[in-house]
Short mmCIF file of C-alpha atoms in Angstrom, two decimals:
data_model
loop_
_atom_site.label_atom_id
_atom_site.label_comp_id
_atom_site.label_asym_id
_atom_site.label_seq_id
_atom_site.Cartn_x
_atom_site.Cartn_y
_atom_site.Cartn_z
CA MET G 1 0.25 0.16 -0.08
CA PRO G 2 1.57 3.31 -0.84
CA ILE G 3 2.40 5.82 1.73
CA THR G 4 1.09 9.16 1.30
CA PRO G 5 3.43 11.72 2.80
CA ASP G 6 1.75 14.24 5.24
CA PRO G 7 3.05 17.82 4.37
CA THR G 8 1.97 19.02 7.70
CA THR G 9 4.35 17.16 9.55
CA PRO G 10 8.23 17.94 9.22
CA ALA G 11 8.97 14.51 7.91
CA GLY G 12 6.31 14.89 5.45
CA ALA G 13 7.12 17.99 3.66
CA ALA G 14 10.88 16.86 3.86
CA VAL G 15 9.80 13.70 1.67
CA LEU G 16 7.98 15.75 -0.82
CA ASP G 17 10.85 18.35 -0.77
CA LEU G 18 12.87 15.54 -2.14
CA ALA G 19 10.05 14.08 -4.55
CA ASP G 20 10.22 18.03 -6.15
CA LEU G 21 14.22 18.16 -6.36
CA MET G 22 14.28 14.25 -8.18
CA ASP G 23 11.52 15.33 -10.24
CA ASP G 24 13.36 18.56 -11.54
CA LEU G 25 16.54 16.79 -12.09
CA GLN G 26 14.85 14.23 -14.27
CA GLU G 27 13.00 17.36 -16.31
CA ARG G 28 16.83 18.63 -16.75
CA THR G 29 18.51 15.86 -17.30
CA GLY G 30 16.21 13.17 -18.53
CA GLN G 31 17.60 10.53 -16.07
CA TRP G 32 18.99 10.45 -12.12
CA PRO G 33 22.54 11.08 -12.95
CA GLY G 34 24.26 9.49 -9.83
CA ALA G 35 26.95 12.50 -8.80
CA ASP G 36 23.96 14.70 -8.89
CA THR G 37 21.62 12.15 -6.77
CA VAL G 38 23.99 11.90 -4.25
CA SER G 39 24.33 15.75 -4.12
CA ILE G 40 20.91 16.12 -3.40
CA LEU G 41 20.32 13.14 -1.14
CA GLU G 42 23.64 14.79 0.88
CA GLY G 43 21.67 18.02 1.45
CA TRP G 44 18.87 16.37 2.13
CA LEU G 45 19.70 13.90 4.65
CA HIS G 46 21.39 16.89 6.61
CA ARG G 47 18.01 17.81 7.31
CA PHE G 48 17.60 15.02 9.34
CA SER G 49 19.22 13.78 12.99
CA PHE G 50 19.63 10.47 13.55
CA ALA G 51 21.09 10.42 16.51
CA ILE G 52 19.09 8.74 19.50
CA GLU G 53 18.63 11.12 22.38
CA GLU G 54 17.34 8.84 25.51
CA ASN G 55 16.69 12.06 27.53
CA LEU G 56 18.87 11.05 30.13
CA THR G 57 19.52 13.01 33.17
CA SER G 58 22.19 13.10 35.68
CA GLN G 59 20.80 12.13 39.39
CA VAL G 60 23.02 12.31 42.54
CA THR G 61 22.55 9.47 44.73
CA GLY G 62 25.11 9.93 47.89
CA ARG G 63 28.36 10.81 48.82
CA ALA G 64 31.61 9.26 49.06
CA TRP G 65 35.01 9.76 50.59
CA VAL G 66 37.81 8.87 48.38
CA LEU G 67 41.35 8.07 50.24
CA ARG G 68 44.47 8.07 47.74
CA ARG G 69 47.29 7.08 49.46
CA TRP G 70 50.83 6.45 47.86
CA ASP G 71 54.46 5.62 48.64
CA ARG G 72 57.38 4.39 47.14
CA HIS G 73 55.67 0.49 46.45
CA SER G 74 52.02 1.60 45.83
CA ASP G 75 49.14 3.92 44.91
CA ASP G 76 45.99 2.98 46.33
CA VAL G 77 42.40 4.26 46.13
CA THR G 78 39.78 3.27 48.32
CA LEU G 79 36.29 4.70 48.67
CA TRP G 80 34.59 5.28 52.35
CA SER G 81 31.10 6.11 53.11
CA ASP G 82 32.24 8.54 55.89
CA LYS G 83 35.17 10.80 56.61
CA ALA G 84 35.86 8.94 60.05
CA SER G 85 35.84 5.25 58.61
CA ALA G 86 38.65 6.82 55.90
CA LEU G 87 40.71 8.52 58.98
CA ALA G 88 40.53 5.17 60.80
CA SER G 89 41.50 2.86 57.39
CA LEU G 90 44.46 5.69 57.36
CA ALA G 91 45.67 5.72 61.09
CA GLN G 92 45.48 1.56 60.83
CA HIS G 93 48.46 2.33 58.19
CA VAL G 94 49.99 4.86 60.48
CA HIS G 95 50.08 2.62 63.30
CA SER G 96 51.48 -0.40 61.45
CA ALA G 97 54.00 1.66 59.87
CA TRP G 98 55.02 3.73 63.08
CA ASP G 99 58.52 2.17 63.54
CA ASP G 100 59.82 4.30 60.46
CA VAL G 101 59.24 7.07 62.70
CA ALA G 102 59.43 6.32 66.21
CA GLY G 103 62.36 8.03 68.27
CA GLU G 104 63.37 10.40 65.61
CA ASP G 105 63.36 14.23 66.48
CA GLY G 106 61.42 13.80 69.82
CA VAL G 107 58.86 11.89 68.16
CA PRO G 108 57.01 9.15 70.31
CA LEU G 109 57.65 5.76 70.54
CA ARG G 110 53.72 4.67 70.15
CA PRO G 111 51.47 7.14 67.71
CA PRO G 112 49.26 9.10 69.22
CA ALA G 113 45.29 7.58 70.45
CA ASP G 114 43.92 10.26 68.34
CA ASP G 115 43.69 9.04 64.79
CA ARG G 116 43.97 12.79 63.41
CA LYS G 117 46.91 13.74 65.33
CA ALA G 118 48.91 10.30 64.77
CA VAL G 119 48.09 10.61 60.94
CA ASP G 120 49.25 14.56 60.79
CA LEU G 121 52.24 13.83 62.30
CA PHE G 122 53.07 10.63 60.41
CA TYR G 123 52.61 12.34 57.39
CA GLU G 124 54.60 15.58 58.31
CA LEU G 125 57.67 13.27 58.59
CA ARG G 126 57.36 11.33 55.69
CA GLN G 127 56.07 14.25 53.20
CA ASP G 128 59.03 13.51 50.85
CA ILE G 129 58.49 9.54 50.90
CA GLU G 130 54.73 9.07 51.04
CA GLY G 131 51.68 11.08 51.35
CA TYR G 132 47.48 10.85 51.14
CA THR G 133 44.53 12.97 49.88
CA LEU G 134 40.84 12.82 51.25
CA TYR G 135 38.00 14.65 49.91
CA ASP G 136 34.26 13.70 49.02
CA GLU G 137 32.65 13.33 45.96
CA ASP G 138 29.10 13.25 44.55
CA ILE G 139 28.10 9.71 43.60
CA ALA G 140 25.81 10.35 40.32
CA ARG G 141 24.16 8.24 38.11
CA CYS G 142 22.35 8.76 34.19
CA VAL G 143 18.99 7.93 34.48
CA LEU G 144 15.98 8.51 31.90
CA ALA G 145 14.15 12.07 32.55
CA PRO G 146 11.73 10.78 35.14
CA ARG G 147 8.15 10.45 33.92
CA ASN G 148 4.98 10.84 36.03
CA PRO G 149 4.47 7.71 37.20
CA SER G 150 0.71 6.19 37.78
CA LEU G 151 -0.04 4.32 40.61
CA SER G 152 -2.16 1.98 38.76
CA ASP G 153 0.34 0.85 36.47
CA ALA G 154 2.73 -1.56 38.00
CA GLU G 155 5.67 -1.19 35.85
CA GLU G 156 5.49 2.63 35.79
CA CYS G 157 5.45 2.32 40.10
CA ALA G 158 8.67 -0.36 39.77
CA GLU G 159 10.46 1.93 37.40
CA ALA G 160 9.80 4.95 39.84
CA ASN G 161 10.96 2.75 43.08
CA SER G 162 14.11 1.56 41.26
CA THR G 163 15.11 5.60 40.86
CA ALA G 164 14.50 6.25 44.49
CA VAL G 165 17.17 8.26 46.05
CA PHE G 166 18.87 8.77 49.29
CA HIS G 167 20.23 11.72 50.68
CA ALA G 168 22.67 11.20 53.74
CA MET G 169 24.01 14.12 55.65
CA ARG G 170 27.71 15.02 54.91
CA GLY G 171 28.53 14.57 58.85
CA PRO G 172 27.40 15.65 62.11
CA ASP G 173 27.68 19.42 61.55
CA ASP G 174 25.42 19.07 58.46
CA GLU G 175 22.44 21.28 58.85
CA GLY G 176 20.30 18.66 56.68
CA LEU G 177 18.69 15.87 57.18
CA PRO G 178 18.74 12.29 56.20
CA CYS G 179 15.89 11.72 53.68
CA MET G 180 14.46 9.61 50.79
CA GLU G 181 13.24 11.15 47.66
CA ILE G 182 11.24 9.22 45.46
CA ALA G 183 8.54 10.63 42.62
CA GLY G 184 9.45 14.26 44.35
CA ILE G 185 7.59 13.14 47.61
CA LEU G 186 10.65 13.40 50.38
CA VAL G 187 10.38 11.48 53.45
CA PHE G 188 12.96 12.18 56.68
CA ALA G 189 13.66 9.73 59.24
CA TYR G 190 16.01 11.11 61.97
CA LEU G 191 17.06 11.14 65.68
CA ASP G 192 15.18 14.18 67.19
CA ALA G 193 16.83 15.18 70.41
CA ASP G 194 14.33 17.97 71.26
CA ARG G 195 11.38 15.52 71.36
CA GLU G 196 13.25 12.77 72.35
CA ALA G 197 11.99 10.27 69.60
CA VAL G 198 12.54 8.97 66.20
CA ARG G 199 10.52 11.57 64.27
CA VAL G 200 9.38 10.43 60.41
CA SER G 201 8.20 13.48 58.25
CA VAL G 202 6.70 13.38 54.95
CA HIS G 203 7.10 16.25 52.64
CA LEU G 204 4.66 16.55 49.26
CA ASP G 205 5.23 19.60 47.96
CA THR G 206 6.88 18.27 44.94
CA THR G 207 5.53 15.73 44.25
CA ASP G 208 4.72 14.54 40.59
CA GLU G 209 1.49 16.37 39.23
CA GLN G 210 0.09 12.47 38.51
CA LEU G 211 -0.06 11.26 42.09
CA VAL G 212 -2.05 14.34 43.04
CA ARG G 213 -5.55 14.00 43.21
CA ALA G 214 -8.24 16.65 41.83
CA ASP G 215 -8.71 17.45 45.91
CA SER G 216 -4.83 18.53 45.75
CA THR G 217 -4.21 15.36 48.16
CA VAL G 218 -1.57 12.30 47.40
CA PRO G 219 -2.95 9.04 48.10
CA MET G 220 -1.14 7.32 51.08
CA VAL G 221 -0.89 4.86 53.46
CA VAL G 222 1.78 4.92 56.48
CA GLU G 223 2.33 1.80 58.41
CA ILE G 224 4.08 1.17 61.79
CA GLU G 225 5.26 -2.45 61.66
CA ASP G 226 1.86 -4.26 60.93
CA THR G 227 -0.64 -1.24 62.14
CA THR G 228 -1.53 1.48 59.67
CA VAL G 229 -1.58 4.58 61.34
CA PHE G 230 -2.82 6.74 58.36
CA ASP G 231 -4.72 6.13 55.32
CA ASN G 232 -6.47 8.50 53.49
CA LEU G 233 -7.27 6.11 50.48
CA THR G 234 -10.78 4.53 52.32
CA PRO G 235 -13.55 6.78 51.54
CA LEU G 236 -15.79 8.47 54.31
CA PRO G 237 -18.64 6.22 55.77
CA ALA G 238 -21.84 7.41 54.82
CA PRO G 239 -24.04 9.37 57.04
CA ALA G 240 -26.01 7.20 59.35
CA GLN G 241 -29.80 6.86 58.78
CA PRO G 242 -31.87 8.29 61.44
CA THR G 243 -33.69 6.27 63.77
CA GLY G 244 -36.95 6.51 66.10
CA TRP G 245 -38.48 9.95 66.68
CA LYS G 246 -35.80 11.72 64.68
CA ALA G 247 -36.52 9.75 61.35
CA ARG G 248 -40.48 10.39 62.14
CA PHE G 249 -39.83 14.15 62.64
CA ARG G 250 -37.61 14.34 59.16
CA ARG G 251 -40.51 12.23 57.40
CA LEU G 252 -42.93 15.33 58.68
CA THR G 253 -41.22 18.02 57.35
CA ARG G 254 -40.73 16.79 53.88
CA ARG G 255 -44.38 16.48 53.56
CA PRO G 256 -46.05 18.69 50.71
CA ALA G 257 -47.61 21.76 52.52
CA PRO G 258 -51.65 21.68 51.15
CA SER G 259 -52.94 23.45 48.41
CA GLY G 260 -54.04 27.00 49.15
CA GLY G 261 -51.63 27.96 51.41
CA GLY G 262 -52.77 25.20 53.84
CA LYS G 263 -56.30 26.94 54.37
CA CYS G 264 -59.39 25.27 54.19
CA ARG G 265 -61.91 26.26 51.34
CA GLN G 266 -65.67 27.05 52.99
CA GLY G 267 -68.98 25.99 50.54
CA GLY G 268 -71.60 27.75 50.01
#
């Protein structure tokens, strides 16, 4: 079945333009000379982009501490979830190699108990022989630009769940709080010293639009262990039907008024 190009679309208009170019070539030369045809097609194909755009976006999923330690025999890079762990690893090496500096220029025979002091003193004395760098970096991934998931579509829900991100604190001095993010919803869970409690806070201001209902609420169920503590999915119960004298009174008030405004007509 022949395909009719649609001139209202960019692709259809381009096909019709190519047909005009080839018809013009046919009229001028009586044929389609190879060199002329290649030249026409080359210019025509430049109007198109054949790159596959996945619409990827970079997403920060956490942070890691990068420790690089080198000496004359090795150059190692390791990743750590927090600065204290990286320093502890570095201090372990310092303790094992302390004999290399012990007793020199008043250096104690045993390393300081404080990891930070031990590391600083050791590498100050060994700066021409070995060293280290320690810094934090974002951990990122490239994902398809998130689309608004539908709660009725299991596949879309699974896709959204797989892109959930945990935002950890950088350290005790960080003013932020640990947070999980999914479909624009932010869930904070942390220890609250002021309330002396484990506190969970849900923020819905940036929720994906497709999850928001017509009444501007987000369907949600919150559970602790096996107990549901919040549920806005269950519709409100219908008002109870009145019984007894209340029902009788309501029936009386709904009776139609007598014709004539309630006045009795007199005969005669």
